[in-house]
Amino acid sequence: ATVFADMQPAMVLPTSESRAPRSQVRALTATTKEGLKTIVLPKTGSGKALTRWESFKFHLRTLGLWRVCRNFLERSKVRRSQPVPQSLEVDNGAKHNVAILCLHECAVSHQKEIEMLSGARALNGDHIYTLASVNANAAVIKGVLKQGKPEQLTVLLPQTMEQQDPKLQRLLSTCAEAGASVVAGTTSISEDFEEAVEQCQRTMLKKIDQLIAFAPVDRSYTLVETAKEHGLKTTAFYIKDS
């Protein structure tokens, strides 16, 4: 399924209960200004202090405005602290076993987006599965590690650790030291690599309940169709490098 998301935050319009009555605020503001003009400023200009009676009168004039503003702020605080109704929550906070796979290498700008997605899913509490690769799937790994959630990451290798690129070996060693699960394959160099990758993908599909795949727009991949046949929730992002 190709997903085109156009998600914007809902605009919340203030209600009559959440607003301080404007006419009341204007009237109280005018009263406060009048108090400043008739009580405070004459004394300030002549260098004299307010008497107790004058201070009391000015206090009465400003008290109403202060109460209106205080009530408005308290209502605003209550609204902000109210929990989001479960009907508006995405997936009601459920945690999943999610595979995030890049089925082809992509540009650095796309890798940044993939890294942020994997980090966000890890923060949600999801367990992330991916395959080892130098660039694209390495972004999935980095996203989880940056959020400090290595225990929620499983990396599957179609071949042995020694057969991986030296740069990828260093990243995988970092994963293992941090607490992530790195599952190496047993494929020898003489065996077919593509077949080993497919076997690794089939193993992964048995462990997850959701697949997020990034693929070139001009290709089709059997993995996405296979995931659908298995009844997995599948999201495919088709990307095009400019």
C-alpha atoms as an extended CHARMM CRD file, in Angstrom:
* protein
*
       242  EXT
         1         1  ALA       CA              0.0000000000        0.0000000000        0.0000000000  PROA      1               0.0000000000
         2         2  THR       CA              1.3670000000        3.3350000000       -1.0040000000  PROA      2               0.0000000000
         3         3  VAL       CA              0.7920000000        5.8930000000        1.7070000000  PROA      3               0.0000000000
         4         4  PHE       CA              0.3970000000        9.5820000000        1.0520000000  PROA      4               0.0000000000
         5         5  ALA       CA              0.1620000000       11.3570000000        4.3790000000  PROA      5               0.0000000000
         6         6  ASP       CA             -1.1110000000       14.8950000000        4.7450000000  PROA      6               0.0000000000
         7         7  MET       CA             -1.2940000000       15.2210000000        8.5050000000  PROA      7               0.0000000000
         8         8  GLN       CA             -1.8000000000       18.6360000000       10.0680000000  PROA      8               0.0000000000
         9         9  PRO       CA             -2.4430000000       19.4630000000       13.7090000000  PROA      9               0.0000000000
        10        10  ALA       CA             -6.0640000000       20.1250000000       14.4640000000  PROA      10              0.0000000000
        11        11  MET       CA             -6.9470000000       23.7520000000       15.0370000000  PROA      11              0.0000000000
        12        12  VAL       CA             -8.6170000000       24.2640000000       18.4050000000  PROA      12              0.0000000000
        13        13  LEU       CA            -10.8760000000       27.3000000000       18.4860000000  PROA      13              0.0000000000
        14        14  PRO       CA            -11.4750000000       28.9570000000       21.8430000000  PROA      14              0.0000000000
        15        15  THR       CA            -14.9720000000       28.5990000000       23.2260000000  PROA      15              0.0000000000
        16        16  SER       CA            -16.9760000000       31.0970000000       25.2140000000  PROA      16              0.0000000000
        17        17  GLU       CA            -15.9990000000       29.2180000000       28.3710000000  PROA      17              0.0000000000
        18        18  SER       CA            -12.2760000000       29.4750000000       27.6130000000  PROA      18              0.0000000000
        19        19  ARG       CA            -12.2690000000       33.2310000000       26.9650000000  PROA      19              0.0000000000
        20        20  ALA       CA            -12.4100000000       36.0120000000       29.4600000000  PROA      20              0.0000000000
        21        21  PRO       CA            -15.3950000000       38.2660000000       28.5540000000  PROA      21              0.0000000000
        22        22  ARG       CA            -13.8760000000       40.9960000000       26.3990000000  PROA      22              0.0000000000
        23        23  SER       CA            -16.2800000000       43.6840000000       27.5000000000  PROA      23              0.0000000000
        24        24  GLN       CA            -15.4740000000       42.9160000000       31.1290000000  PROA      24              0.0000000000
        25        25  VAL       CA            -11.7390000000       43.0540000000       30.4640000000  PROA      25              0.0000000000
        26        26  ARG       CA            -12.0700000000       46.3530000000       28.5940000000  PROA      26              0.0000000000
        27        27  ALA       CA            -14.1450000000       47.8660000000       31.3840000000  PROA      27              0.0000000000
        28        28  LEU       CA            -11.7460000000       46.7300000000       34.0940000000  PROA      28              0.0000000000
        29        29  THR       CA             -8.7500000000       47.9030000000       32.0660000000  PROA      29              0.0000000000
        30        30  ALA       CA            -10.3400000000       51.3350000000       31.7170000000  PROA      30              0.0000000000
        31        31  THR       CA            -10.9680000000       51.4010000000       35.4760000000  PROA      31              0.0000000000
        32        32  THR       CA             -7.3330000000       50.5410000000       36.1310000000  PROA      32              0.0000000000
        33        33  LYS       CA             -6.1300000000       53.2850000000       33.7910000000  PROA      33              0.0000000000
        34        34  GLU       CA             -8.4220000000       55.7660000000       35.5000000000  PROA      34              0.0000000000
        35        35  GLY       CA             -7.0020000000       54.7310000000       38.8530000000  PROA      35              0.0000000000
        36        36  LEU       CA             -3.4820000000       55.3160000000       37.6230000000  PROA      36              0.0000000000
        37        37  LYS       CA             -4.4250000000       58.7240000000       36.2550000000  PROA      37              0.0000000000
        38        38  THR       CA             -6.4020000000       60.0150000000       39.2460000000  PROA      38              0.0000000000
        39        39  ILE       CA             -4.6320000000       58.3230000000       42.1810000000  PROA      39              0.0000000000
        40        40  VAL       CA             -1.0970000000       57.1920000000       41.3970000000  PROA      40              0.0000000000
        41        41  LEU       CA              0.2450000000       59.7030000000       38.8700000000  PROA      41              0.0000000000
        42        42  PRO       CA             -0.5970000000       62.8720000000       40.8600000000  PROA      42              0.0000000000
        43        43  LYS       CA              1.2180000000       61.5030000000       43.8790000000  PROA      43              0.0000000000
        44        44  THR       CA              4.1630000000       60.3070000000       41.7960000000  PROA      44              0.0000000000
        45        45  GLY       CA              4.5000000000       63.6860000000       40.1080000000  PROA      45              0.0000000000
        46        46  SER       CA              4.5580000000       65.5390000000       43.4170000000  PROA      46              0.0000000000
        47        47  GLY       CA              7.0040000000       63.0290000000       44.9710000000  PROA      47              0.0000000000
        48        48  LYS       CA              4.5140000000       61.9680000000       47.6560000000  PROA      48              0.0000000000
        49        49  ALA       CA              3.6170000000       58.4480000000       48.7870000000  PROA      49              0.0000000000
        50        50  LEU       CA              0.0670000000       57.1010000000       48.5950000000  PROA      50              0.0000000000
        51        51  THR       CA             -1.9280000000       57.1360000000       51.7850000000  PROA      51              0.0000000000
        52        52  ARG       CA             -3.4260000000       53.8960000000       53.0530000000  PROA      52              0.0000000000
        53        53  TRP       CA             -6.8570000000       54.9650000000       51.8150000000  PROA      53              0.0000000000
        54        54  GLU       CA             -5.5390000000       55.8220000000       48.3330000000  PROA      54              0.0000000000
        55        55  SER       CA             -3.6460000000       52.5300000000       48.1500000000  PROA      55              0.0000000000
        56        56  PHE       CA             -6.8180000000       50.6740000000       49.1580000000  PROA      56              0.0000000000
        57        57  LYS       CA             -8.9280000000       52.4140000000       46.4680000000  PROA      57              0.0000000000
        58        58  PHE       CA             -6.3700000000       51.6200000000       43.7550000000  PROA      58              0.0000000000
        59        59  HSD       CA             -6.2290000000       48.0340000000       44.9460000000  PROA      59              0.0000000000
        60        60  LEU       CA            -10.0190000000       47.6750000000       44.5940000000  PROA      60              0.0000000000
        61        61  ARG       CA             -9.8670000000       49.0490000000       41.0550000000  PROA      61              0.0000000000
        62        62  THR       CA             -7.1870000000       46.5590000000       39.9270000000  PROA      62              0.0000000000
        63        63  LEU       CA             -8.4930000000       43.5460000000       41.8350000000  PROA      63              0.0000000000
        64        64  GLY       CA            -11.2700000000       42.7670000000       39.3370000000  PROA      64              0.0000000000
        65        65  LEU       CA             -8.9100000000       42.7710000000       36.3580000000  PROA      65              0.0000000000
        66        66  TRP       CA             -6.4550000000       40.5590000000       38.2030000000  PROA      66              0.0000000000
        67        67  ARG       CA             -9.2030000000       38.0280000000       39.0160000000  PROA      67              0.0000000000
        68        68  VAL       CA            -10.3910000000       37.8430000000       35.4040000000  PROA      68              0.0000000000
        69        69  CYS       CA             -6.8440000000       37.2450000000       34.1380000000  PROA      69              0.0000000000
        70        70  ARG       CA             -6.1480000000       34.6740000000       36.8500000000  PROA      70              0.0000000000
        71        71  ASN       CA             -9.3240000000       32.7020000000       36.0410000000  PROA      71              0.0000000000
        72        72  PHE       CA             -8.4580000000       32.7490000000       32.3350000000  PROA      72              0.0000000000
        73        73  LEU       CA             -4.9490000000       31.3870000000       32.9970000000  PROA      73              0.0000000000
        74        74  GLU       CA             -6.2890000000       28.6660000000       35.3010000000  PROA      74              0.0000000000
        75        75  ARG       CA             -8.7950000000       27.5010000000       32.6780000000  PROA      75              0.0000000000
        76        76  SER       CA             -6.0500000000       27.4490000000       30.0500000000  PROA      76              0.0000000000
        77        77  LYS       CA             -3.8320000000       25.3610000000       32.3460000000  PROA      77              0.0000000000
        78        78  VAL       CA             -6.6390000000       22.8520000000       32.9300000000  PROA      78              0.0000000000
        79        79  ARG       CA             -7.2270000000       22.4790000000       29.1710000000  PROA      79              0.0000000000
        80        80  ARG       CA             -3.5310000000       21.8410000000       28.4980000000  PROA      80              0.0000000000
        81        81  SER       CA             -3.3420000000       19.1980000000       31.2330000000  PROA      81              0.0000000000
        82        82  GLN       CA             -6.3600000000       17.2380000000       30.0150000000  PROA      82              0.0000000000
        83        83  PRO       CA             -5.3580000000       13.8800000000       28.4330000000  PROA      83              0.0000000000
        84        84  VAL       CA             -6.0160000000       13.2340000000       24.7590000000  PROA      84              0.0000000000
        85        85  PRO       CA             -9.1480000000       11.0830000000       24.3490000000  PROA      85              0.0000000000
        86        86  GLN       CA             -8.3000000000        7.5070000000       23.3870000000  PROA      86              0.0000000000
        87        87  SER       CA            -10.4260000000        7.8450000000       20.2730000000  PROA      87              0.0000000000
        88        88  LEU       CA             -7.9840000000       10.4890000000       18.9950000000  PROA      88              0.0000000000
        89        89  GLU       CA             -4.8130000000        8.5510000000       19.7790000000  PROA      89              0.0000000000
        90        90  VAL       CA             -3.0610000000        6.6920000000       16.9700000000  PROA      90              0.0000000000
        91        91  ASP       CA             -3.1460000000        2.9640000000       17.7740000000  PROA      91              0.0000000000
        92        92  ASN       CA             -3.9810000000        3.8260000000       21.4160000000  PROA      92              0.0000000000
        93        93  GLY       CA             -0.2940000000        3.5900000000       22.3400000000  PROA      93              0.0000000000
        94        94  ALA       CA              0.0020000000       -0.0780000000       21.3320000000  PROA      94              0.0000000000
        95        95  LYS       CA              3.5360000000       -1.4360000000       20.9230000000  PROA      95              0.0000000000
        96        96  HSD       CA              4.5370000000       -3.4910000000       17.8920000000  PROA      96              0.0000000000
        97        97  ASN       CA              7.2890000000       -5.6000000000       16.4100000000  PROA      97              0.0000000000
        98        98  VAL       CA              8.1330000000       -3.5110000000       13.3660000000  PROA      98              0.0000000000
        99        99  ALA       CA             10.4760000000       -4.2420000000       10.4850000000  PROA      99              0.0000000000
       100       100  ILE       CA             11.8840000000       -1.0990000000        8.8660000000  PROA      100             0.0000000000
       101       101  LEU       CA             13.6540000000       -2.0610000000        5.6610000000  PROA      101             0.0000000000
       102       102  CYS       CA             15.2240000000       -0.1400000000        2.8220000000  PROA      102             0.0000000000
       103       103  LEU       CA             14.9530000000       -2.4010000000       -0.2010000000  PROA      103             0.0000000000
       104       104  HSD       CA             17.4500000000       -0.3340000000       -2.1560000000  PROA      104             0.0000000000
       105       105  GLU       CA             20.1300000000        2.2090000000       -1.3290000000  PROA      105             0.0000000000
       106       106  CYS       CA             18.8670000000        5.8010000000       -1.2960000000  PROA      106             0.0000000000
       107       107  ALA       CA             20.0950000000        9.3770000000       -0.9910000000  PROA      107             0.0000000000
       108       108  VAL       CA             21.3980000000       10.8520000000        2.2550000000  PROA      108             0.0000000000
       109       109  SER       CA             18.3250000000       13.0920000000        2.5870000000  PROA      109             0.0000000000
       110       110  HSD       CA             16.0860000000       10.0080000000        2.5870000000  PROA      110             0.0000000000
       111       111  GLN       CA             18.3720000000        8.2530000000        5.0490000000  PROA      111             0.0000000000
       112       112  LYS       CA             17.8480000000       11.1340000000        7.5000000000  PROA      112             0.0000000000
       113       113  GLU       CA             14.0790000000       10.6870000000        7.2800000000  PROA      113             0.0000000000
       114       114  ILE       CA             14.4250000000        6.9280000000        7.8100000000  PROA      114             0.0000000000
       115       115  GLU       CA             16.6670000000        7.5380000000       10.8240000000  PROA      115             0.0000000000
       116       116  MET       CA             14.1020000000        9.8670000000       12.4180000000  PROA      116             0.0000000000
       117       117  LEU       CA             11.2650000000        7.3940000000       11.7650000000  PROA      117             0.0000000000
       118       118  SER       CA             13.1030000000        4.4900000000       13.3810000000  PROA      118             0.0000000000
       119       119  GLY       CA             14.0100000000        6.6420000000       16.3810000000  PROA      119             0.0000000000
       120       120  ALA       CA             10.3970000000        7.7300000000       16.8120000000  PROA      120             0.0000000000
       121       121  ARG       CA              9.1220000000        4.1560000000       16.6520000000  PROA      121             0.0000000000
       122       122  ALA       CA             11.6820000000        3.1140000000       19.2500000000  PROA      122             0.0000000000
       123       123  LEU       CA             10.5300000000        5.9210000000       21.5470000000  PROA      123             0.0000000000
       124       124  ASN       CA              6.9840000000        4.6330000000       21.1090000000  PROA      124             0.0000000000
       125       125  GLY       CA              8.1440000000        1.3480000000       22.6260000000  PROA      125             0.0000000000
       126       126  ASP       CA              8.1630000000       -0.6780000000       19.4050000000  PROA      126             0.0000000000
       127       127  HSD       CA             10.7870000000       -3.3530000000       18.7930000000  PROA      127             0.0000000000
       128       128  ILE       CA             12.6040000000       -2.5950000000       15.5340000000  PROA      128             0.0000000000
       129       129  TYR       CA             13.8760000000       -5.2660000000       13.1400000000  PROA      129             0.0000000000
       130       130  THR       CA             16.0990000000       -4.5250000000       10.1640000000  PROA      130             0.0000000000
       131       131  LEU       CA             18.7140000000       -6.0730000000        7.8970000000  PROA      131             0.0000000000
       132       132  ALA       CA             22.3390000000       -5.0400000000        7.9290000000  PROA      132             0.0000000000
       133       133  SER       CA             23.5490000000       -2.7390000000        5.1590000000  PROA      133             0.0000000000
       134       134  VAL       CA             26.1460000000       -0.0070000000        4.8250000000  PROA      134             0.0000000000
       135       135  ASN       CA             23.9180000000        3.0330000000        4.2030000000  PROA      135             0.0000000000
       136       136  ALA       CA             20.1170000000        2.7740000000        4.0760000000  PROA      136             0.0000000000
       137       137  ASN       CA             19.4160000000        0.1790000000        6.7660000000  PROA      137             0.0000000000
       138       138  ALA       CA             22.3100000000        1.5800000000        8.7870000000  PROA      138             0.0000000000
       139       139  ALA       CA             20.0830000000        4.6850000000        9.1440000000  PROA      139             0.0000000000
       140       140  VAL       CA             17.4810000000        2.5000000000       10.8720000000  PROA      140             0.0000000000
       141       141  ILE       CA             20.1330000000        1.2420000000       13.2970000000  PROA      141             0.0000000000
       142       142  LYS       CA             21.4760000000        4.7330000000       14.0290000000  PROA      142             0.0000000000
       143       143  GLY       CA             17.9900000000        6.1000000000       14.6820000000  PROA      143             0.0000000000
       144       144  VAL       CA             17.3190000000        3.5500000000       17.4180000000  PROA      144             0.0000000000
       145       145  LEU       CA             20.7630000000        3.8960000000       19.0040000000  PROA      145             0.0000000000
       146       146  LYS       CA             20.5190000000        7.7010000000       19.0910000000  PROA      146             0.0000000000
       147       147  GLN       CA             17.3700000000        7.4060000000       21.1830000000  PROA      147             0.0000000000
       148       148  GLY       CA             19.1740000000        5.1810000000       23.6830000000  PROA      148             0.0000000000
       149       149  LYS       CA             16.9610000000        2.1370000000       22.9740000000  PROA      149             0.0000000000
       150       150  PRO       CA             19.4060000000       -0.5780000000       21.8520000000  PROA      150             0.0000000000
       151       151  GLU       CA             17.4250000000       -3.2900000000       23.6530000000  PROA      151             0.0000000000
       152       152  GLN       CA             14.5580000000       -2.5950000000       21.1980000000  PROA      152             0.0000000000
       153       153  LEU       CA             16.6780000000       -3.3260000000       18.1260000000  PROA      153             0.0000000000
       154       154  THR       CA             17.3190000000       -6.6030000000       16.2990000000  PROA      154             0.0000000000
       155       155  VAL       CA             19.6290000000       -6.6520000000       13.2660000000  PROA      155             0.0000000000
       156       156  LEU       CA             19.5940000000       -9.7330000000       11.0230000000  PROA      156             0.0000000000
       157       157  LEU       CA             22.6000000000      -10.5290000000        8.8410000000  PROA      157             0.0000000000
       158       158  PRO       CA             22.2580000000      -12.7090000000        5.7460000000  PROA      158             0.0000000000
       159       159  GLN       CA             25.9350000000      -13.6500000000        6.0990000000  PROA      159             0.0000000000
       160       160  THR       CA             28.4930000000      -14.0120000000        8.8500000000  PROA      160             0.0000000000
       161       161  MET       CA             29.9440000000      -11.0220000000       10.6520000000  PROA      161             0.0000000000
       162       162  GLU       CA             33.3170000000      -11.5210000000        8.9690000000  PROA      162             0.0000000000
       163       163  GLN       CA             31.7270000000      -11.1950000000        5.5290000000  PROA      163             0.0000000000
       164       164  GLN       CA             30.3240000000       -7.7330000000        6.2550000000  PROA      164             0.0000000000
       165       165  ASP       CA             31.8510000000       -4.4760000000        5.0590000000  PROA      165             0.0000000000
       166       166  PRO       CA             34.4550000000       -3.1790000000        7.6020000000  PROA      166             0.0000000000
       167       167  LYS       CA             32.4260000000       -0.0040000000        8.1800000000  PROA      167             0.0000000000
       168       168  LEU       CA             29.3060000000       -2.0460000000        8.8310000000  PROA      168             0.0000000000
       169       169  GLN       CA             31.2330000000       -4.3890000000       11.1200000000  PROA      169             0.0000000000
       170       170  ARG       CA             32.1280000000       -1.4280000000       13.3440000000  PROA      170             0.0000000000
       171       171  LEU       CA             28.4860000000       -0.3110000000       13.5010000000  PROA      171             0.0000000000
       172       172  LEU       CA             27.3160000000       -3.8370000000       14.3270000000  PROA      172             0.0000000000
       173       173  SER       CA             29.9420000000       -4.1450000000       17.0530000000  PROA      173             0.0000000000
       174       174  THR       CA             28.6280000000       -0.8890000000       18.5350000000  PROA      174             0.0000000000
       175       175  CYS       CA             25.1010000000       -2.3430000000       18.4350000000  PROA      175             0.0000000000
       176       176  ALA       CA             26.1210000000       -5.5160000000       20.2270000000  PROA      176             0.0000000000
       177       177  GLU       CA             28.1050000000       -3.6250000000       22.8890000000  PROA      177             0.0000000000
       178       178  ALA       CA             25.1330000000       -1.3050000000       23.5220000000  PROA      178             0.0000000000
       179       179  GLY       CA             22.7670000000       -4.2390000000       24.0630000000  PROA      179             0.0000000000
       180       180  ALA       CA             21.1140000000       -4.6910000000       20.6670000000  PROA      180             0.0000000000
       181       181  SER       CA             20.5260000000       -8.1590000000       19.2690000000  PROA      181             0.0000000000
       182       182  VAL       CA             22.7300000000       -8.9090000000       16.2400000000  PROA      182             0.0000000000
       183       183  VAL       CA             21.8560000000      -12.2250000000       14.5810000000  PROA      183             0.0000000000
       184       184  ALA       CA             24.5070000000      -13.3100000000       12.0880000000  PROA      184             0.0000000000
       185       185  GLY       CA             23.8040000000      -15.7130000000        9.2470000000  PROA      185             0.0000000000
       186       186  THR       CA             25.7870000000      -18.7810000000        8.2600000000  PROA      186             0.0000000000
       187       187  THR       CA             25.9680000000      -18.2040000000        4.5210000000  PROA      187             0.0000000000
       188       188  SER       CA             29.4220000000      -18.7880000000        3.1090000000  PROA      188             0.0000000000
       189       189  ILE       CA             30.9650000000      -16.5680000000        0.4510000000  PROA      189             0.0000000000
       190       190  SER       CA             30.4130000000      -19.2060000000       -2.2280000000  PROA      190             0.0000000000
       191       191  GLU       CA             26.6280000000      -19.3540000000       -1.6630000000  PROA      191             0.0000000000
       192       192  ASP       CA             24.1390000000      -17.0760000000       -3.3830000000  PROA      192             0.0000000000
       193       193  PHE       CA             23.8430000000      -13.7610000000       -1.5200000000  PROA      193             0.0000000000
       194       194  GLU       CA             20.4140000000      -12.8200000000       -2.8930000000  PROA      194             0.0000000000
       195       195  GLU       CA             19.0110000000      -16.1520000000       -1.7830000000  PROA      195             0.0000000000
       196       196  ALA       CA             20.4690000000      -15.5850000000        1.6860000000  PROA      196             0.0000000000
       197       197  VAL       CA             18.8120000000      -12.1470000000        1.8630000000  PROA      197             0.0000000000
       198       198  GLU       CA             15.4390000000      -13.6110000000        0.8860000000  PROA      198             0.0000000000
       199       199  GLN       CA             15.7740000000      -16.2990000000        3.5470000000  PROA      199             0.0000000000
       200       200  CYS       CA             16.6130000000      -13.6210000000        6.0930000000  PROA      200             0.0000000000
       201       201  GLN       CA             13.5440000000      -11.6150000000        5.0830000000  PROA      201             0.0000000000
       202       202  ARG       CA             11.2790000000      -14.6570000000        5.4210000000  PROA      202             0.0000000000
       203       203  THR       CA             12.6450000000      -15.2370000000        8.9120000000  PROA      203             0.0000000000
       204       204  MET       CA             11.9330000000      -11.6280000000        9.8100000000  PROA      204             0.0000000000
       205       205  LEU       CA              8.3200000000      -11.7820000000        8.6140000000  PROA      205             0.0000000000
       206       206  LYS       CA              7.6530000000      -14.5100000000       11.1980000000  PROA      206             0.0000000000
       207       207  LYS       CA              8.7570000000      -12.2150000000       14.0400000000  PROA      207             0.0000000000
       208       208  ILE       CA              6.8850000000       -8.9920000000       13.2200000000  PROA      208             0.0000000000
       209       209  ASP       CA              3.3410000000       -7.6850000000       12.9710000000  PROA      209             0.0000000000
       210       210  GLN       CA              4.1110000000       -4.6210000000       10.8480000000  PROA      210             0.0000000000
       211       211  LEU       CA              6.3680000000       -3.8950000000        7.8750000000  PROA      211             0.0000000000
       212       212  ILE       CA              7.5660000000       -0.4550000000        6.8160000000  PROA      212             0.0000000000
       213       213  ALA       CA              9.4200000000       -0.6450000000        3.5040000000  PROA      213             0.0000000000
       214       214  PHE       CA             11.2490000000        2.0100000000        1.4970000000  PROA      214             0.0000000000
       215       215  ALA       CA             11.5780000000        1.1380000000       -2.1770000000  PROA      215             0.0000000000
       216       216  PRO       CA             12.3170000000        2.8740000000       -5.4850000000  PROA      216             0.0000000000
       217       217  VAL       CA              9.2180000000        4.1190000000       -7.2250000000  PROA      217             0.0000000000
       218       218  ASP       CA              9.9820000000        2.2780000000      -10.4780000000  PROA      218             0.0000000000
       219       219  ARG       CA             10.3080000000       -1.2230000000       -8.9910000000  PROA      219             0.0000000000
       220       220  SER       CA              8.0960000000       -3.8080000000       -7.3580000000  PROA      220             0.0000000000
       221       221  TYR       CA              9.2310000000       -6.1030000000       -4.5510000000  PROA      221             0.0000000000
       222       222  THR       CA              7.8240000000       -9.4710000000       -3.6030000000  PROA      222             0.0000000000
       223       223  LEU       CA              8.5680000000       -8.8100000000        0.0830000000  PROA      223             0.0000000000
       224       224  VAL       CA              5.7780000000       -6.2180000000        0.3050000000  PROA      224             0.0000000000
       225       225  GLU       CA              3.2790000000       -8.5450000000       -1.3640000000  PROA      225             0.0000000000
       226       226  THR       CA              4.3900000000      -11.4770000000        0.7980000000  PROA      226             0.0000000000
       227       227  ALA       CA              3.8750000000       -9.4060000000        3.9570000000  PROA      227             0.0000000000
       228       228  LYS       CA              0.3350000000       -8.5770000000        2.8510000000  PROA      228             0.0000000000
       229       229  GLU       CA             -0.3680000000      -12.2520000000        2.1930000000  PROA      229             0.0000000000
       230       230  HSD       CA              0.7670000000      -13.0050000000        5.7420000000  PROA      230             0.0000000000
       231       231  GLY       CA             -1.8020000000      -10.4910000000        7.0280000000  PROA      231             0.0000000000
       232       232  LEU       CA              0.8260000000       -8.0210000000        8.2430000000  PROA      232             0.0000000000
       233       233  LYS       CA              0.1070000000       -4.3220000000        8.4220000000  PROA      233             0.0000000000
       234       234  THR       CA              2.2340000000       -3.0410000000        5.5590000000  PROA      234             0.0000000000
       235       235  THR       CA              3.3190000000        0.4790000000        4.6820000000  PROA      235             0.0000000000
       236       236  ALA       CA              5.4260000000        1.0780000000        1.5760000000  PROA      236             0.0000000000
       237       237  PHE       CA              7.1310000000        4.3810000000        0.8450000000  PROA      237             0.0000000000
       238       238  TYR       CA              8.1720000000        4.6770000000       -2.7770000000  PROA      238             0.0000000000
       239       239  ILE       CA             11.0290000000        7.1090000000       -3.0960000000  PROA      239             0.0000000000
       240       240  LYS       CA             12.6460000000        8.7300000000       -6.0940000000  PROA      240             0.0000000000
       241       241  ASP       CA             16.1180000000       10.2000000000       -5.9440000000  PROA      241             0.0000000000
       242       242  SER       CA             16.4150000000       13.4860000000       -7.8140000000  PROA      242             0.0000000000
